[in-house]
mmCIF file of C-alpha atoms and ligand atoms in Angstrom:
data_model
loop_
_atom_site.group_PDB
_atom_site.id
_atom_site.type_symbol
_atom_site.label_atom_id
_atom_site.label_comp_id
_atom_site.label_asym_id
_atom_site.label_seq_id
_atom_site.Cartn_x
_atom_site.Cartn_y
_atom_site.Cartn_z
ATOM 1 C CA MET A 1 -43.889 -36.088 -23.197
ATOM 2 C CA ARG A 2 -40.931 -33.846 -22.362
ATOM 3 C CA ARG A 3 -37.571 -35.553 -22.224
ATOM 4 C CA ARG A 4 -34.712 -34.403 -19.977
ATOM 5 C CA ILE A 5 -31.604 -34.209 -22.164
ATOM 6 C CA VAL A 6 -27.976 -33.341 -21.487
ATOM 7 C CA ALA A 7 -25.994 -33.044 -24.727
ATOM 8 C CA ALA A 8 -22.217 -32.688 -24.985
ATOM 9 C CA ASN A 9 -21.019 -30.460 -27.835
ATOM 10 C CA TRP A 10 -17.296 -31.129 -28.161
ATOM 11 C CA LYS A 11 -17.039 -28.514 -30.949
ATOM 12 C CA MET A 12 -13.760 -28.901 -32.925
ATOM 13 C CA ASN A 13 -11.901 -30.410 -29.970
ATOM 14 C CA GLY A 14 -10.539 -33.840 -29.279
ATOM 15 C CA SER A 15 -8.529 -36.690 -30.737
ATOM 16 C CA GLN A 16 -8.746 -40.477 -30.742
ATOM 17 C CA GLU A 17 -6.804 -40.376 -27.497
ATOM 18 C CA LEU A 18 -9.162 -37.914 -25.806
ATOM 19 C CA ALA A 19 -12.224 -39.779 -27.070
ATOM 20 C CA LYS A 20 -10.894 -42.957 -25.482
ATOM 21 C CA SER A 21 -10.205 -41.525 -22.055
ATOM 22 C CA LEU A 22 -13.156 -39.094 -21.908
ATOM 23 C CA VAL A 23 -15.783 -41.509 -23.194
ATOM 24 C CA GLY A 24 -14.376 -44.314 -21.057
ATOM 25 C CA ASP A 25 -14.979 -42.251 -17.910
ATOM 26 C CA VAL A 26 -18.263 -40.762 -19.114
ATOM 27 C CA ARG A 27 -19.647 -44.209 -20.025
ATOM 28 C CA LYS A 28 -19.134 -45.543 -16.499
ATOM 29 C CA GLY A 29 -20.763 -42.447 -15.017
ATOM 30 C CA ILE A 30 -23.766 -42.563 -17.347
ATOM 31 C CA ALA A 31 -24.345 -46.229 -16.627
ATOM 32 C CA ALA A 32 -24.524 -45.331 -12.921
ATOM 33 C CA LEU A 33 -26.885 -42.333 -13.358
ATOM 34 C CA ASP A 34 -30.031 -42.740 -11.321
ATOM 35 C CA ASN A 35 -32.094 -39.966 -12.901
ATOM 36 C CA GLU A 36 -34.090 -39.597 -16.105
ATOM 37 C CA ALA A 37 -31.362 -37.760 -18.044
ATOM 38 C CA GLU A 38 -30.964 -38.826 -21.671
ATOM 39 C CA VAL A 39 -27.318 -38.205 -22.560
ATOM 40 C CA VAL A 40 -26.159 -37.340 -26.075
ATOM 41 C CA ILE A 41 -22.482 -37.072 -27.055
ATOM 42 C CA ILE A 42 -21.799 -34.857 -30.063
ATOM 43 C CA PRO A 43 -18.151 -35.187 -31.130
ATOM 44 C CA PRO A 44 -16.567 -33.975 -34.373
ATOM 45 C CA ALA A 45 -18.063 -36.156 -37.133
ATOM 46 C CA LEU A 46 -14.801 -38.052 -37.754
ATOM 47 C CA TYR A 47 -14.979 -39.488 -34.234
ATOM 48 C CA VAL A 48 -18.635 -40.550 -34.322
ATOM 49 C CA ALA A 49 -17.853 -44.217 -35.025
ATOM 50 C CA SER A 50 -15.247 -44.565 -32.293
ATOM 51 C CA VAL A 51 -17.412 -42.723 -29.764
ATOM 52 C CA GLN A 52 -20.351 -45.008 -30.585
ATOM 53 C CA GLN A 53 -18.152 -48.021 -30.081
ATOM 54 C CA LEU A 54 -16.741 -46.706 -26.800
ATOM 55 C CA LEU A 55 -20.180 -45.774 -25.449
ATOM 56 C CA ASP A 56 -21.454 -49.270 -26.139
ATOM 57 C CA GLY A 57 -25.069 -48.086 -26.218
ATOM 58 C CA VAL A 58 -25.224 -46.178 -22.910
ATOM 59 C CA ALA A 59 -25.804 -42.830 -24.655
ATOM 60 C CA GLN A 60 -26.851 -41.514 -28.033
ATOM 61 C CA VAL A 61 -24.425 -39.886 -30.465
ATOM 62 C CA GLY A 62 -25.050 -36.848 -32.648
ATOM 63 C CA VAL A 63 -23.406 -34.578 -35.219
ATOM 64 C CA GLN A 64 -22.701 -30.863 -34.838
ATOM 65 C CA ASN A 65 -24.027 -29.834 -38.234
ATOM 66 C CA ILE A 66 -25.704 -31.229 -41.344
ATOM 67 C CA ALA A 67 -25.985 -29.953 -44.899
ATOM 68 C CA ALA A 68 -28.911 -28.005 -46.307
ATOM 69 C CA TRP A 69 -29.104 -30.512 -49.184
ATOM 70 C CA GLU A 70 -29.875 -34.217 -49.437
ATOM 71 C CA SER A 71 -26.822 -35.289 -51.501
ATOM 72 C CA GLY A 72 -24.636 -34.240 -54.418
ATOM 73 C CA ALA A 73 -21.725 -31.977 -55.296
ATOM 74 C CA TYR A 74 -21.243 -30.257 -51.929
ATOM 75 C CA THR A 75 -17.619 -31.044 -51.100
ATOM 76 C CA GLY A 76 -16.926 -31.227 -47.395
ATOM 77 C CA GLU A 77 -20.548 -31.482 -46.330
ATOM 78 C CA ILE A 78 -22.287 -34.270 -44.392
ATOM 79 C CA SER A 79 -25.991 -34.927 -44.932
ATOM 80 C CA GLY A 80 -28.705 -35.676 -42.423
ATOM 81 C CA LYS A 81 -29.227 -38.989 -44.205
ATOM 82 C CA MET A 82 -25.560 -39.913 -43.653
ATOM 83 C CA ALA A 83 -25.832 -39.023 -39.962
ATOM 84 C CA ALA A 84 -28.874 -41.281 -39.670
ATOM 85 C CA ASP A 85 -27.158 -43.994 -41.751
ATOM 86 C CA VAL A 86 -24.307 -44.310 -39.228
ATOM 87 C CA GLY A 87 -26.703 -44.371 -36.291
ATOM 88 C CA CYS A 88 -26.629 -40.766 -35.099
ATOM 89 C CA GLY A 89 -29.896 -39.938 -33.383
ATOM 90 C CA TYR A 90 -29.310 -36.192 -33.155
ATOM 91 C CA ALA A 91 -28.052 -33.293 -35.265
ATOM 92 C CA VAL A 92 -27.296 -29.811 -33.953
ATOM 93 C CA VAL A 93 -28.523 -27.138 -36.374
ATOM 94 C CA GLY A 94 -28.028 -23.376 -36.234
ATOM 95 C CA HIS A 95 -25.344 -23.213 -33.537
ATOM 96 C CA SER A 96 -24.326 -19.565 -33.071
ATOM 97 C CA GLU A 97 -20.773 -20.409 -34.193
ATOM 98 C CA ARG A 98 -22.213 -21.650 -37.508
ATOM 99 C CA ARG A 99 -24.395 -18.563 -37.784
ATOM 100 C CA GLN A 100 -21.556 -16.143 -36.981
ATOM 101 C CA LEU A 101 -18.438 -17.791 -38.474
ATOM 102 C CA PHE A 102 -20.017 -19.503 -41.472
ATOM 103 C CA GLY A 103 -22.753 -16.975 -42.238
ATOM 104 C CA GLU A 104 -25.642 -19.419 -41.838
ATOM 105 C CA SER A 105 -28.918 -17.584 -42.295
ATOM 106 C CA ASP A 106 -32.287 -18.579 -40.868
ATOM 107 C CA ALA A 107 -33.288 -19.646 -44.395
ATOM 108 C CA VAL A 108 -30.339 -22.069 -44.649
ATOM 109 C CA ILE A 109 -31.042 -23.314 -41.132
ATOM 110 C CA ALA A 110 -34.673 -23.999 -42.115
ATOM 111 C CA GLU A 111 -33.392 -26.170 -45.004
ATOM 112 C CA LYS A 112 -31.129 -28.082 -42.619
ATOM 113 C CA VAL A 113 -34.011 -28.634 -40.213
ATOM 114 C CA GLY A 114 -36.019 -30.065 -43.129
ATOM 115 C CA GLN A 115 -33.186 -32.369 -44.191
ATOM 116 C CA GLY A 116 -32.660 -33.666 -40.650
ATOM 117 C CA ILE A 117 -36.344 -34.310 -40.129
ATOM 118 C CA ALA A 118 -36.634 -36.115 -43.469
ATOM 119 C CA ALA A 119 -33.647 -38.270 -42.504
ATOM 120 C CA GLY A 120 -35.289 -39.227 -39.219
ATOM 121 C CA VAL A 121 -32.867 -37.609 -36.774
ATOM 122 C CA GLN A 122 -33.754 -35.403 -33.822
ATOM 123 C CA ILE A 123 -32.860 -31.787 -34.475
ATOM 124 C CA ILE A 124 -31.299 -29.699 -31.705
ATOM 125 C CA LEU A 125 -32.050 -26.229 -33.039
ATOM 126 C CA CYS A 126 -29.939 -23.492 -31.414
ATOM 127 C CA VAL A 127 -31.296 -19.981 -31.046
ATOM 128 C CA GLY A 128 -30.077 -16.997 -29.038
ATOM 129 C CA GLU A 129 -29.485 -13.279 -28.970
ATOM 130 C CA THR A 130 -26.233 -11.301 -28.988
ATOM 131 C CA LEU A 131 -25.217 -9.058 -26.093
ATOM 132 C CA THR A 132 -26.204 -5.932 -28.035
ATOM 133 C CA GLN A 133 -29.628 -7.402 -28.709
ATOM 134 C CA ARG A 134 -30.096 -8.367 -25.045
ATOM 135 C CA GLU A 135 -29.037 -4.918 -23.855
ATOM 136 C CA ALA A 136 -31.563 -3.397 -26.265
ATOM 137 C CA GLY A 137 -34.288 -5.529 -24.664
ATOM 138 C CA LEU A 138 -34.699 -7.612 -27.813
ATOM 139 C CA ALA A 139 -33.867 -11.117 -26.524
ATOM 140 C CA VAL A 140 -37.368 -12.573 -26.782
ATOM 141 C CA GLU A 141 -38.057 -10.844 -30.095
ATOM 142 C CA VAL A 142 -34.826 -12.177 -31.669
ATOM 143 C CA VAL A 143 -35.305 -15.715 -30.391
ATOM 144 C CA SER A 144 -38.966 -15.792 -31.461
ATOM 145 C CA ALA A 145 -38.043 -14.639 -34.974
ATOM 146 C CA GLN A 146 -35.339 -17.341 -35.192
ATOM 147 C CA LEU A 147 -37.897 -19.984 -34.167
ATOM 148 C CA ARG A 148 -40.458 -18.730 -36.694
ATOM 149 C CA GLU A 149 -37.919 -18.778 -39.534
ATOM 150 C CA ALA A 150 -36.051 -21.991 -38.768
ATOM 151 C CA LEU A 151 -39.162 -24.038 -38.016
ATOM 152 C CA LYS A 152 -41.507 -22.525 -40.606
ATOM 153 C CA ASP A 153 -41.914 -25.782 -42.543
ATOM 154 C CA VAL A 154 -42.347 -28.102 -39.540
ATOM 155 C CA SER A 155 -45.797 -29.546 -38.953
ATOM 156 C CA GLY A 156 -47.774 -32.373 -37.339
ATOM 157 C CA GLU A 157 -45.769 -35.349 -36.146
ATOM 158 C CA GLN A 158 -42.506 -33.702 -37.254
ATOM 159 C CA TRP A 159 -42.549 -31.565 -34.095
ATOM 160 C CA LYS A 160 -41.593 -34.711 -32.176
ATOM 161 C CA GLN A 161 -38.195 -34.483 -33.906
ATOM 162 C CA VAL A 162 -37.464 -30.963 -32.696
ATOM 163 C CA VAL A 163 -35.561 -29.999 -29.553
ATOM 164 C CA VAL A 164 -34.712 -26.320 -29.085
ATOM 165 C CA ALA A 165 -31.612 -25.048 -27.272
ATOM 166 C CA TYR A 166 -31.678 -21.453 -26.053
ATOM 167 C CA GLU A 167 -28.050 -20.349 -26.186
ATOM 168 C CA PRO A 168 -27.495 -16.634 -25.583
ATOM 169 C CA VAL A 169 -24.497 -15.841 -27.800
ATOM 170 C CA TRP A 170 -22.838 -13.756 -25.071
ATOM 171 C CA ALA A 171 -22.865 -16.761 -22.714
ATOM 172 C CA ILE A 172 -21.236 -19.323 -25.036
ATOM 173 C CA GLY A 173 -17.687 -20.152 -24.004
ATOM 174 C CA THR A 174 -17.400 -16.888 -22.054
ATOM 175 C CA GLY A 175 -17.955 -18.100 -18.502
ATOM 176 C CA LYS A 176 -20.982 -15.768 -18.316
ATOM 177 C CA THR A 177 -24.260 -17.588 -17.734
ATOM 178 C CA ALA A 178 -27.751 -16.182 -18.018
ATOM 179 C CA THR A 179 -29.352 -16.001 -14.573
ATOM 180 C CA SER A 180 -31.800 -18.815 -14.070
ATOM 181 C CA GLU A 181 -34.633 -16.227 -14.008
ATOM 182 C CA ASP A 182 -33.566 -14.693 -17.345
ATOM 183 C CA ALA A 183 -33.115 -18.124 -18.939
ATOM 184 C CA GLN A 184 -36.506 -19.278 -17.614
ATOM 185 C CA ALA A 185 -38.181 -16.132 -18.988
ATOM 186 C CA VAL A 186 -36.850 -16.813 -22.494
ATOM 187 C CA HIS A 187 -37.770 -20.508 -22.287
ATOM 188 C CA GLN A 188 -41.307 -19.604 -21.284
ATOM 189 C CA ALA A 189 -41.529 -17.132 -24.181
ATOM 190 C CA MET A 190 -40.199 -19.816 -26.556
ATOM 191 C CA ARG A 191 -42.982 -22.192 -25.475
ATOM 192 C CA SER A 192 -45.559 -19.476 -26.222
ATOM 193 C CA GLN A 193 -44.007 -18.815 -29.630
ATOM 194 C CA LEU A 194 -43.895 -22.527 -30.464
ATOM 195 C CA SER A 195 -47.486 -22.911 -29.386
ATOM 196 C CA GLU A 196 -48.511 -20.031 -31.682
ATOM 197 C CA MET A 197 -46.803 -21.904 -34.504
ATOM 198 C CA GLY A 198 -48.959 -24.971 -33.877
ATOM 199 C CA ALA A 199 -46.303 -26.979 -32.042
ATOM 200 C CA PRO A 200 -47.143 -29.179 -29.043
ATOM 201 C CA ALA A 201 -45.063 -26.738 -26.991
ATOM 202 C CA GLN A 202 -45.800 -28.139 -23.540
ATOM 203 C CA ASP A 203 -44.459 -31.528 -24.633
ATOM 204 C CA MET A 204 -41.317 -30.211 -26.306
ATOM 205 C CA THR A 205 -37.850 -30.439 -24.794
ATOM 206 C CA LEU A 206 -36.153 -27.054 -24.407
ATOM 207 C CA LEU A 207 -32.479 -26.929 -23.403
ATOM 208 C CA TYR A 208 -30.331 -24.118 -22.066
ATOM 209 C CA GLY A 209 -26.738 -23.686 -23.247
ATOM 210 C CA GLY A 210 -24.058 -21.143 -22.401
ATOM 211 C CA SER A 211 -21.315 -21.762 -19.832
ATOM 212 C CA VAL A 212 -23.283 -24.420 -17.947
ATOM 213 C CA LYS A 213 -21.033 -25.772 -15.181
ATOM 214 C CA PRO A 214 -21.495 -28.184 -12.269
ATOM 215 C CA ASP A 215 -22.142 -25.247 -9.921
ATOM 216 C CA ASN A 216 -24.946 -23.599 -11.918
ATOM 217 C CA ALA A 217 -26.571 -26.618 -13.620
ATOM 218 C CA LYS A 218 -28.901 -27.585 -10.779
ATOM 219 C CA GLU A 219 -30.505 -24.155 -10.506
ATOM 220 C CA LEU A 220 -30.900 -23.824 -14.279
ATOM 221 C CA PHE A 221 -32.385 -27.318 -14.669
ATOM 222 C CA ALA A 222 -34.786 -26.681 -11.780
ATOM 223 C CA GLN A 223 -36.600 -23.996 -13.790
ATOM 224 C CA PRO A 224 -40.028 -25.153 -14.947
ATOM 225 C CA ASP A 225 -39.378 -24.600 -18.672
ATOM 226 C CA ILE A 226 -35.722 -25.724 -18.823
ATOM 227 C CA ASP A 227 -35.545 -29.443 -19.572
ATOM 228 C CA GLY A 228 -31.787 -29.896 -19.787
ATOM 229 C CA GLY A 229 -28.647 -28.467 -21.322
ATOM 230 C CA LEU A 230 -26.359 -28.248 -24.324
ATOM 231 C CA ILE A 231 -22.886 -28.275 -22.826
ATOM 232 C CA GLY A 232 -19.734 -27.064 -24.592
ATOM 233 C CA GLY A 233 -16.533 -26.521 -22.604
ATOM 234 C CA ALA A 234 -17.602 -28.479 -19.526
ATOM 235 C CA SER A 235 -18.370 -31.557 -21.631
ATOM 236 C CA LEU A 236 -14.642 -32.076 -22.260
ATOM 237 C CA LYS A 237 -13.984 -32.947 -18.619
ATOM 238 C CA ALA A 238 -15.667 -36.182 -17.556
ATOM 239 C CA SER A 239 -16.172 -35.222 -13.895
ATOM 240 C CA ASP A 240 -17.748 -31.859 -14.805
ATOM 241 C CA PHE A 241 -19.966 -33.323 -17.507
ATOM 242 C CA LEU A 242 -21.173 -36.137 -15.248
ATOM 243 C CA ALA A 243 -21.880 -33.673 -12.430
ATOM 244 C CA ILE A 244 -24.040 -31.706 -14.900
ATOM 245 C CA CYS A 245 -25.848 -34.906 -15.971
ATOM 246 C CA LYS A 246 -26.541 -35.632 -12.289
ATOM 247 C CA ALA A 247 -28.044 -32.158 -11.845
ATOM 248 C CA ILE A 248 -31.138 -33.192 -13.841
HETATM 249 C C1 LIG B 301 -22.100 -24.666 -26.889
HETATM 250 O O1 LIG B 301 -21.098 -24.803 -27.580
HETATM 251 O O2 LIG B 301 -23.199 -24.977 -27.349
HETATM 252 C C2 LIG B 301 -21.939 -24.121 -25.531
HETATM 253 C C3 LIG B 301 -23.029 -23.894 -24.832
HETATM 254 O O3 LIG B 301 -20.659 -23.884 -25.097
HETATM 255 P P1 LIG B 301 -20.198 -23.538 -23.595
HETATM 256 O O4 LIG B 301 -20.897 -24.515 -22.665
HETATM 257 O O5 LIG B 301 -18.714 -23.721 -23.602
HETATM 258 O O6 LIG B 301 -20.616 -22.134 -23.311
#
């Protein structure tokens, strides 16, 4: 069964102060939502505990990244098991900022997917093409290859722990959004690719991310293969984020 998810990726933004005011407002709004949206707040890991406390159970909490290993001498890393241990239901894996700024390869991302699944968290796997790749007509090819690589070890019941976010790199934090037709076309192609890989593609939740705002969310979420969004910048303003949650 497909879920409708709106996830807030705060990236490396925020403070105790911001968490208090933002989550305070968001919590009231989520409690009053009258649609089927499942809301996930993904703050920097240091704020997970306070965000959980402030949310008081009205939304799930996730982490922005997990390690490719289970435990050990990996200074600075946080494991999927630790995320699960503190009650995080979700882990973002393969965000384009991790791929570009921290050199994460598809092979490393596949390890992280495996760790998250073993720990029992839901993976939000990010995939997406660069502007050069889109202009060369390679968007579907690039995204399909990322899915094949990152999810190569997933099978059977494990698919239930995978959510995919299509995030064209050129649309992240730029104010440029894919048209709803272009985003829908890639989402449809992703379902075909997932199906080829043996995944229950029609039941999987596929999100769109990349400059989603209150004024474009409704049209994007109305597309038949777009089940929700991964929201960066707009998730830092309670009124904008809640308007996007209402657009489901
Ligand atoms: C993101 O960080 O995943 C994202 C989609 O950012 P933005 O909404 O700011 O483009």
